[in-house]
Coordinates of C-alpha atoms in Angstrom, one line a residue:
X279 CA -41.8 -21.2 -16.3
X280 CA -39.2 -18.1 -16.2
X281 CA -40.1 -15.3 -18.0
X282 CA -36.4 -14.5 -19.7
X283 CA -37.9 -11.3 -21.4
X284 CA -38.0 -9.4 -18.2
X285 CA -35.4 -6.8 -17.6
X286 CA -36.5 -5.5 -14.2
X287 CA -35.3 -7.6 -10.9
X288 CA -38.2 -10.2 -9.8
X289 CA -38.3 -11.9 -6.4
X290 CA -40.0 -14.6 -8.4
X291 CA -36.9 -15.3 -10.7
X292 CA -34.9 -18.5 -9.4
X293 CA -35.0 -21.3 -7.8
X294 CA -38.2 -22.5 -5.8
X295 CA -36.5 -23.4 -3.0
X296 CA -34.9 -21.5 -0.6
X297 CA -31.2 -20.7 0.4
X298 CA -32.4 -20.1 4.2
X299 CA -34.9 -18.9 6.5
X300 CA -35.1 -15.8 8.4
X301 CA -37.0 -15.5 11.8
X302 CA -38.6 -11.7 12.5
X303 CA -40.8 -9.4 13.9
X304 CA -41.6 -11.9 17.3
X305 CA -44.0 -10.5 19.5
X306 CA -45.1 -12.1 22.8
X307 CA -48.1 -11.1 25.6
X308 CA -48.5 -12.8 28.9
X309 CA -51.8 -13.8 30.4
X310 CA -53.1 -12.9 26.7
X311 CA -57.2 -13.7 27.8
X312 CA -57.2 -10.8 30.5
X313 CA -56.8 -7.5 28.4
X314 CA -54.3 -5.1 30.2
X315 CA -52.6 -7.6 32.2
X316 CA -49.3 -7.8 30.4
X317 CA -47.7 -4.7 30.5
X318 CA -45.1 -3.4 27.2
X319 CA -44.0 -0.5 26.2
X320 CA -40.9 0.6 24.0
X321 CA -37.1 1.9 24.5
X322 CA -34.2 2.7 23.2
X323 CA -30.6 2.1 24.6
X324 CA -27.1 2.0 23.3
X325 CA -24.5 -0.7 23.3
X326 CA -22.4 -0.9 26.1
X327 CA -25.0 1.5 28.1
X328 CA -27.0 0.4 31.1
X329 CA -29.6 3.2 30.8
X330 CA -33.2 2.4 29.1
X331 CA -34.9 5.0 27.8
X332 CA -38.8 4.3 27.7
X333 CA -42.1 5.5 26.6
X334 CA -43.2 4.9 30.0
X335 CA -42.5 3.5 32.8
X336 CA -45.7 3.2 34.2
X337 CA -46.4 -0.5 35.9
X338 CA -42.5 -1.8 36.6
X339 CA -40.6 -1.6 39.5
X340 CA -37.2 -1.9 41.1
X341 CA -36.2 -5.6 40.8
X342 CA -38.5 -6.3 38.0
X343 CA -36.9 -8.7 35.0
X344 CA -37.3 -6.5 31.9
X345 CA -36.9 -8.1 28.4
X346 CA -35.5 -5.3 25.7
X347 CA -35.8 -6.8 22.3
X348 CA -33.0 -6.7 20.2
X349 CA -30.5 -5.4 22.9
X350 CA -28.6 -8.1 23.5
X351 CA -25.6 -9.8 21.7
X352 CA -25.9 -10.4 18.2
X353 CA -29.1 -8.7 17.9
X354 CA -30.7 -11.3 20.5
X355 CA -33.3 -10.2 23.3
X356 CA -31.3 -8.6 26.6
X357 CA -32.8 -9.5 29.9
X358 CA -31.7 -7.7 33.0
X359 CA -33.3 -6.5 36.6
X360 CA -33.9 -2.9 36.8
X361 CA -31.7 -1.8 39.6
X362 CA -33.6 1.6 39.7
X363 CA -35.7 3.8 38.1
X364 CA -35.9 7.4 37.4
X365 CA -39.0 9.2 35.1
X366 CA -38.9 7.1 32.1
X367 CA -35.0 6.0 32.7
X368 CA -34.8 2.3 33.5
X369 CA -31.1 1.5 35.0
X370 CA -30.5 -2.0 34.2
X371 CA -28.2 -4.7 35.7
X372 CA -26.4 -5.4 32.7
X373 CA -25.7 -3.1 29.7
X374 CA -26.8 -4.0 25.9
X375 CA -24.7 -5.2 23.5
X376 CA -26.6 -4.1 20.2
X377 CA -28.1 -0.5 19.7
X378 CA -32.2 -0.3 19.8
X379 CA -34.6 2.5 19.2
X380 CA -38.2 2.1 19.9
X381 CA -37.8 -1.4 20.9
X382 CA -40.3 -3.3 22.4
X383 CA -39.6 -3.7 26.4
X384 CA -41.4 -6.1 28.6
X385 CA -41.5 -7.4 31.9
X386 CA -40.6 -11.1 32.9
X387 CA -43.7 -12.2 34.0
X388 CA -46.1 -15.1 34.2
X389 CA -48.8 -17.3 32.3
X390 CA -50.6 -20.3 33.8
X391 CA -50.8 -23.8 32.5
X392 CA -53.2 -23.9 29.6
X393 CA -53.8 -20.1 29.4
X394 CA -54.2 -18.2 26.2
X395 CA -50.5 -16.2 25.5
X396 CA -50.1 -14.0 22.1
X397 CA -46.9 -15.5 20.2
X398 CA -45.9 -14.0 16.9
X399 CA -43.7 -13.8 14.5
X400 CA -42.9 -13.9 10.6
X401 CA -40.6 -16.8 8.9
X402 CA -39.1 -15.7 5.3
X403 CA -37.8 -18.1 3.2
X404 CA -34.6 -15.9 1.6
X405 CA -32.5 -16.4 -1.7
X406 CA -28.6 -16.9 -2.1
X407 CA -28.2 -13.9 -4.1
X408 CA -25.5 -11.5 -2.8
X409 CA -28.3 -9.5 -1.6
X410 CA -30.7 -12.0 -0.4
X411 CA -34.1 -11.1 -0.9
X412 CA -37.6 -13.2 -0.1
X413 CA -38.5 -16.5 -2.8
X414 CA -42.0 -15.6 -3.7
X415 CA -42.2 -18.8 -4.9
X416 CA -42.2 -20.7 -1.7
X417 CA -45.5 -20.8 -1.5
X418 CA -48.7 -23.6 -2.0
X419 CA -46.9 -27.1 -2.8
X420 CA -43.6 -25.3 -3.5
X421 CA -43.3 -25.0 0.2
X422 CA -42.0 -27.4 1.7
X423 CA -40.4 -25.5 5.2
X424 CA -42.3 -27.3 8.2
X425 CA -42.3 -24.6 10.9
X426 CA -42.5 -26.0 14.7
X427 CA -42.4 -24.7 18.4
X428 CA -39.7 -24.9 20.7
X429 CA -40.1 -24.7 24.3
X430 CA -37.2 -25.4 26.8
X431 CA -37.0 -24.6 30.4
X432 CA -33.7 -25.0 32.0
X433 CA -32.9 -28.4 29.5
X434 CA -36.4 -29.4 30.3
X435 CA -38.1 -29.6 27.0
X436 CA -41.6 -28.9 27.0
X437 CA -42.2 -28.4 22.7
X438 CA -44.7 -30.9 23.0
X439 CA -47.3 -28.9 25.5
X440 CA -46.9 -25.9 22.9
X441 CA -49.7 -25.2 21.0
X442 CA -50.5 -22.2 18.9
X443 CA -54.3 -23.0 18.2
X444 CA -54.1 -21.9 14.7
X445 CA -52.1 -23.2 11.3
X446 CA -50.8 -21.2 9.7
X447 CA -49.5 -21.7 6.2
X448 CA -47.1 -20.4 3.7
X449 CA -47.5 -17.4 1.4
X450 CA -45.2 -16.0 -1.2
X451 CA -42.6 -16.9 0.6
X452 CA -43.8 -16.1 4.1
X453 CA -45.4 -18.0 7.4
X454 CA -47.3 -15.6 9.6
X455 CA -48.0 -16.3 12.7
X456 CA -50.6 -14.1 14.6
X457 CA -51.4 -16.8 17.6
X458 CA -53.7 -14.8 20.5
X459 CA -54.4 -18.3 22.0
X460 CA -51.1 -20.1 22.2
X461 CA -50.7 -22.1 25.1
X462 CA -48.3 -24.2 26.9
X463 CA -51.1 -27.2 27.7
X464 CA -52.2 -27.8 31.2
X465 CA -50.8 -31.2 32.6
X466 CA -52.9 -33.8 34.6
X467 CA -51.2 -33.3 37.4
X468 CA -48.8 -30.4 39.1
X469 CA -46.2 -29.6 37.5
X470 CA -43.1 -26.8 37.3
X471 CA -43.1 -24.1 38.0
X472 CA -41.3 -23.4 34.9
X473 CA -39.4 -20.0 36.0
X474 CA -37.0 -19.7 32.9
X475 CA -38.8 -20.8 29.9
X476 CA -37.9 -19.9 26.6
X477 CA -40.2 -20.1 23.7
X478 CA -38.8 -20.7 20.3
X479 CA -39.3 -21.5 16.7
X480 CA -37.5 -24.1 14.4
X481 CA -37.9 -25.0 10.9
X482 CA -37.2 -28.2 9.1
X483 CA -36.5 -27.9 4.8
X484 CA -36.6 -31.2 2.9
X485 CA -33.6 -29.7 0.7
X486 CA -31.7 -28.4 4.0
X487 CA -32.3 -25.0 3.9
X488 CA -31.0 -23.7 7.2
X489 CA -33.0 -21.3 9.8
X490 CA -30.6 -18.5 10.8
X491 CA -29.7 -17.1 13.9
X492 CA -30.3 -20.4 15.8
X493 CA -29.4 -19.2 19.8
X494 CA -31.5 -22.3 21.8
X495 CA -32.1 -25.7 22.2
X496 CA -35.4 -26.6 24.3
X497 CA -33.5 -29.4 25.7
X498 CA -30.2 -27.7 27.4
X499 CA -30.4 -24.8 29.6
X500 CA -28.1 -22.8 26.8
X501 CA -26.4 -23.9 23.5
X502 CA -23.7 -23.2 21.1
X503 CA -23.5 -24.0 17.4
X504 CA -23.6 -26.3 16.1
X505 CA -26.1 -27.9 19.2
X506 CA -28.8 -24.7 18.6
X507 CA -31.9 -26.0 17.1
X508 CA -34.2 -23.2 17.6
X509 CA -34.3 -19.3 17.3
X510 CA -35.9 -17.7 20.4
X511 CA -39.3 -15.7 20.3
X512 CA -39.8 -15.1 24.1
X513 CA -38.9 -15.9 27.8
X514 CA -41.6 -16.3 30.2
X515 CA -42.5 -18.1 33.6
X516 CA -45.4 -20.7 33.3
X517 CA -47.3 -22.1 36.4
X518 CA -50.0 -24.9 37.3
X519 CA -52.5 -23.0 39.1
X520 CA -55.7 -23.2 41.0
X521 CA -58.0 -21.2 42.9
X522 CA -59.4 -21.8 46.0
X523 CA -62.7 -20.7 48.1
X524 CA -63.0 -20.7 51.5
X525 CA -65.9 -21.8 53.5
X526 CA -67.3 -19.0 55.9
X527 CA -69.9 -19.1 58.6
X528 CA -71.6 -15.5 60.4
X529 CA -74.7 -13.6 61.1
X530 CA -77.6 -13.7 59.0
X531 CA -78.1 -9.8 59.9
X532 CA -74.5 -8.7 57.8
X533 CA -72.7 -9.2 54.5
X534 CA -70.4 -12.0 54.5
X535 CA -66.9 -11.9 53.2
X536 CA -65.8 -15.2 51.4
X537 CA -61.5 -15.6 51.2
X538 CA -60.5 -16.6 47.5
X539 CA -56.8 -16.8 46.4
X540 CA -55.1 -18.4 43.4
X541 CA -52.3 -20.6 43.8
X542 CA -49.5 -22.2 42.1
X543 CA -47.7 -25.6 42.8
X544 CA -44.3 -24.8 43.6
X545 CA -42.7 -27.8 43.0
X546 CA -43.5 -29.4 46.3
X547 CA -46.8 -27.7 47.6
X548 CA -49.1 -24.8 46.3
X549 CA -48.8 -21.5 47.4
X550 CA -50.5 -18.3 47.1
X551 CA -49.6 -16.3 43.8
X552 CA -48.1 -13.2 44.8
X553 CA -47.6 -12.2 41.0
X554 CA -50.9 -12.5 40.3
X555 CA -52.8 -9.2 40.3
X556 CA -54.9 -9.4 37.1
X557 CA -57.5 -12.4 37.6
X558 CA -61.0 -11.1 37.2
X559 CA -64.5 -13.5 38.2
X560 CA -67.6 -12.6 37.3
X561 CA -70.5 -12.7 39.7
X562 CA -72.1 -14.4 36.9
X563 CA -70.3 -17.1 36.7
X564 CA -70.9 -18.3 39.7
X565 CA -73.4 -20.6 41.3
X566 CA -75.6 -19.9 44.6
X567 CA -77.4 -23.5 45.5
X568 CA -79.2 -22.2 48.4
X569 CA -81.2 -24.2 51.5
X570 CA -83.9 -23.1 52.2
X571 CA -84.5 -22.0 48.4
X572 CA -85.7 -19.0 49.7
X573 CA -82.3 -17.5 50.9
X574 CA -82.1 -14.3 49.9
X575 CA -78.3 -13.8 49.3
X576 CA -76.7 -13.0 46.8
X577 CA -73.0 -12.3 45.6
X578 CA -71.8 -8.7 45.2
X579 CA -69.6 -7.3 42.5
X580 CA -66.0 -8.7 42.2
X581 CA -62.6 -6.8 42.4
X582 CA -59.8 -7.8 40.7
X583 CA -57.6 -9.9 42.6
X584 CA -54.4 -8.2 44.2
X585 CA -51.3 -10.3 45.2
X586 CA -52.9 -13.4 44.8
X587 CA -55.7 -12.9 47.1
X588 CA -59.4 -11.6 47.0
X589 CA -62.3 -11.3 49.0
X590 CA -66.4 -12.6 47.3
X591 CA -69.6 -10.6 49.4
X592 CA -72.3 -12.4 50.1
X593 CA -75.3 -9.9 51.3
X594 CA -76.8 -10.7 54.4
X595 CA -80.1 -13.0 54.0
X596 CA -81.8 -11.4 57.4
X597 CA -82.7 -15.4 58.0
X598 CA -80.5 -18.8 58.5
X599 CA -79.2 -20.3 55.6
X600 CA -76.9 -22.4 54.2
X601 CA -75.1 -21.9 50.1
X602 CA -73.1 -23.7 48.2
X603 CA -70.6 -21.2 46.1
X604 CA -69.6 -22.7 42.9
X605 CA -67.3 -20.4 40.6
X606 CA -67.9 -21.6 37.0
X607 CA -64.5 -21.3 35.7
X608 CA -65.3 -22.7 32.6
X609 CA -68.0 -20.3 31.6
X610 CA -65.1 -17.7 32.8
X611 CA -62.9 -19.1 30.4
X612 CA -60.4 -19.8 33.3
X613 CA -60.4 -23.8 33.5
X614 CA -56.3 -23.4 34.1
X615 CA -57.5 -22.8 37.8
X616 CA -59.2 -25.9 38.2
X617 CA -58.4 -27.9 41.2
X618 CA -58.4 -31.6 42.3
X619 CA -61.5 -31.3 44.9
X620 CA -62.5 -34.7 45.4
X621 CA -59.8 -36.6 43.7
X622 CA -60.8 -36.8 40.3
X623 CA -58.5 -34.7 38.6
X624 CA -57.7 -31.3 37.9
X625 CA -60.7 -30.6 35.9
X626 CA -63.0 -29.5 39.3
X627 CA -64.5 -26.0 40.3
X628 CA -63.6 -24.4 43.4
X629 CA -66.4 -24.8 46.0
X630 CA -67.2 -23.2 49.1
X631 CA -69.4 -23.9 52.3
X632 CA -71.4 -21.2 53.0
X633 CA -73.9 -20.5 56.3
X634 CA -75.4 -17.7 57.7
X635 CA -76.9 -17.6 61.7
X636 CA -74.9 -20.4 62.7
X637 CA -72.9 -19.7 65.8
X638 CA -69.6 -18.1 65.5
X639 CA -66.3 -16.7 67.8
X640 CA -66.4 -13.1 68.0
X641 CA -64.7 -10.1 70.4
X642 CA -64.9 -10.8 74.2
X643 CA -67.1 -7.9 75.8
X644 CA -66.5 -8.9 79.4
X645 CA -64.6 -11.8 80.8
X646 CA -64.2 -12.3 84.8
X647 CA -62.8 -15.4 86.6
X648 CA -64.1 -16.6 89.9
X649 CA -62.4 -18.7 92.2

């Protein structure tokens, strides 16, 4: 009921549905299952100025595709190159159109297929008073709002790989999402790469409330009212990787290096990821099926990988012996690299032939020709 004693204003007063909805506070981290990989910090720069002021610097380069929240026209994200860089001043390719301080800047960079990504963000449901203000009511059965993801690459729409691995629900007037495992789901086969993706959020009211500040459409490449269906919470690039081992033969007497690189399909073939300098294995995760069972190697410590590529140690076993390296990239919560090894699908760990004191090319000491 409405309390009509009341002389103080209450958010609860009204009608229990809303006027519109308001999209804020988005938030987005690549690669969100490695900790560290993503790399954000925060700016400021003025409208109609090229020159980004950050926290730090630290981790982006000349060329790089930085995102500046809030920068660009009407308040919308601004995404530019850095065309050079100076202490903590980032010159950018294109100036802002909307002033930001302390705004969150990030780099254009890259998830694979069915890997965990942080998207957040807060929907209000708002009033129609002159100043609007949140409906406190929208909430439980009153709430009626059904909030969706958008996905759109270049008019390719993808909404129905998004995922955000959590529901959320609506509270006093507000739906808060906090998703650390979002995902764009792996396909069955190659697919992409999807190099200009753009994440979004709609929301559909059963009395026709409207989402503001609509600025995509998942299923054009850009939109104009009254075709925007979506409001934008992050641009990314998403890939369909795998990783690969490589078999390797040599002395029984010395360590053994084993190539591994992850790829990505490129749209024709797959090739080495260059932009990928975060994946992490875990010796543990791996699995050493020896012959003879006595073989006394075992696998080293491993780096991180750096442009793509990496290199396993396998100690030397002092005796001939053959192993079969299996990377367990479930257990290392990296399935999304999963390759199509014997024609069963993309759902197979990398394997690699392994054998030590077998004959192998190596530096010529002497070489002399008779005729």
């Amino acid at each position: 009921g409405c309390s009509f004693g009341i002389t103080a204003n209450t958010a609860y007063f009204g009608r229990f549905y809303p006027d519109s909805f308001v999209l804020s506070a988005p938030s987005f981290i690549n690669r969100n299952d490695i900790s560290g990989c993503d790399i954000q910090t925060t700016g400021t720069i003025a409208a109609t100025s090229n020159s980004l002021s950050v926290v730090s610097a630290a981790g982006y380069a000349v060329g790089d595709t930085l995102i500046v929240r809030g920068a660009g026209s009407s308040g919308a994200d601004l995404q530019a190159a850095a065309t050079a860089i100076t202490g903590t001043t980032i010159t950018l390719a294109s100036a802002a159109a909307t002033d930001v301080t302390g705004a969150t800047v990030y780099k254009l960079a890259f998830s694979y297929e069915g890997e965990s990504m942080l998207i957040g963000f807060t929907v209000n449901a708002f009033n129609g008073l002159t100043t609007p203000s949140v409906t406190k009511n929208y909430t439980g059965a009153w709430a009626g709002g059904t909030v969706s993801l958008q996905a759109g690459n270049s008019g390719t729409d993808l909404s129905s790989r998004m995922t955000l691995g959590i529901t959320p629900a609506w509270s006093s007037g507000a739906y808060v999402v906090n998703a650390a495992n979002a995902q764009l789901q792996r396909a069955a086969a190659p697919d992409g790469p999807y190099d200009n993706l753009q994440i979004g959020v709609a929301v559909s009211d059963p009395d026709g409330a409207p989402l503001l500040g609509l600025n995509m459409n998942p299923t054009a490449a850009s939109c104009t009212a009254p075709a925007c269906t979506g409001v934008t919470v992050a641009n990314t690039r998403i890939r369909f990787g795998r990783l690969i081992l490589s078999n390797a033969h040599g002395s029984e007497l010395l360590a053994l290096p084993v190539p591994a690189v992850t790829q990505y399909w490129n749209g024709k073939l797959f090739v080495t990821n260059t932009d990928d300098s975060c994946t992490k294995l875990t010796a543990a995760n791996f699995v050493l099926a020896k012959s003879p069972a006595a073989c006394t190697s075992t696998l080293s410590p491993i780096a991180t990988f750096a442009a793509g590529k990496n290199s396993l140690t396998l100690s030397a076993p002092g005796a001939a012996c053959r192993i079969d390296l299996t990377a367990n990239l479930t257990a290392e919560n990296e399935a999304y690299l999963q390759g199509n090894w014997s024609g069963a699908g993309y759902t197979q760990n990398p394997t690699a032939r392994i054998t030590f004191g077998i004959y192998k090319s190596g530096p010529v000491i002497y070489l002399r020709e008779l005729h």
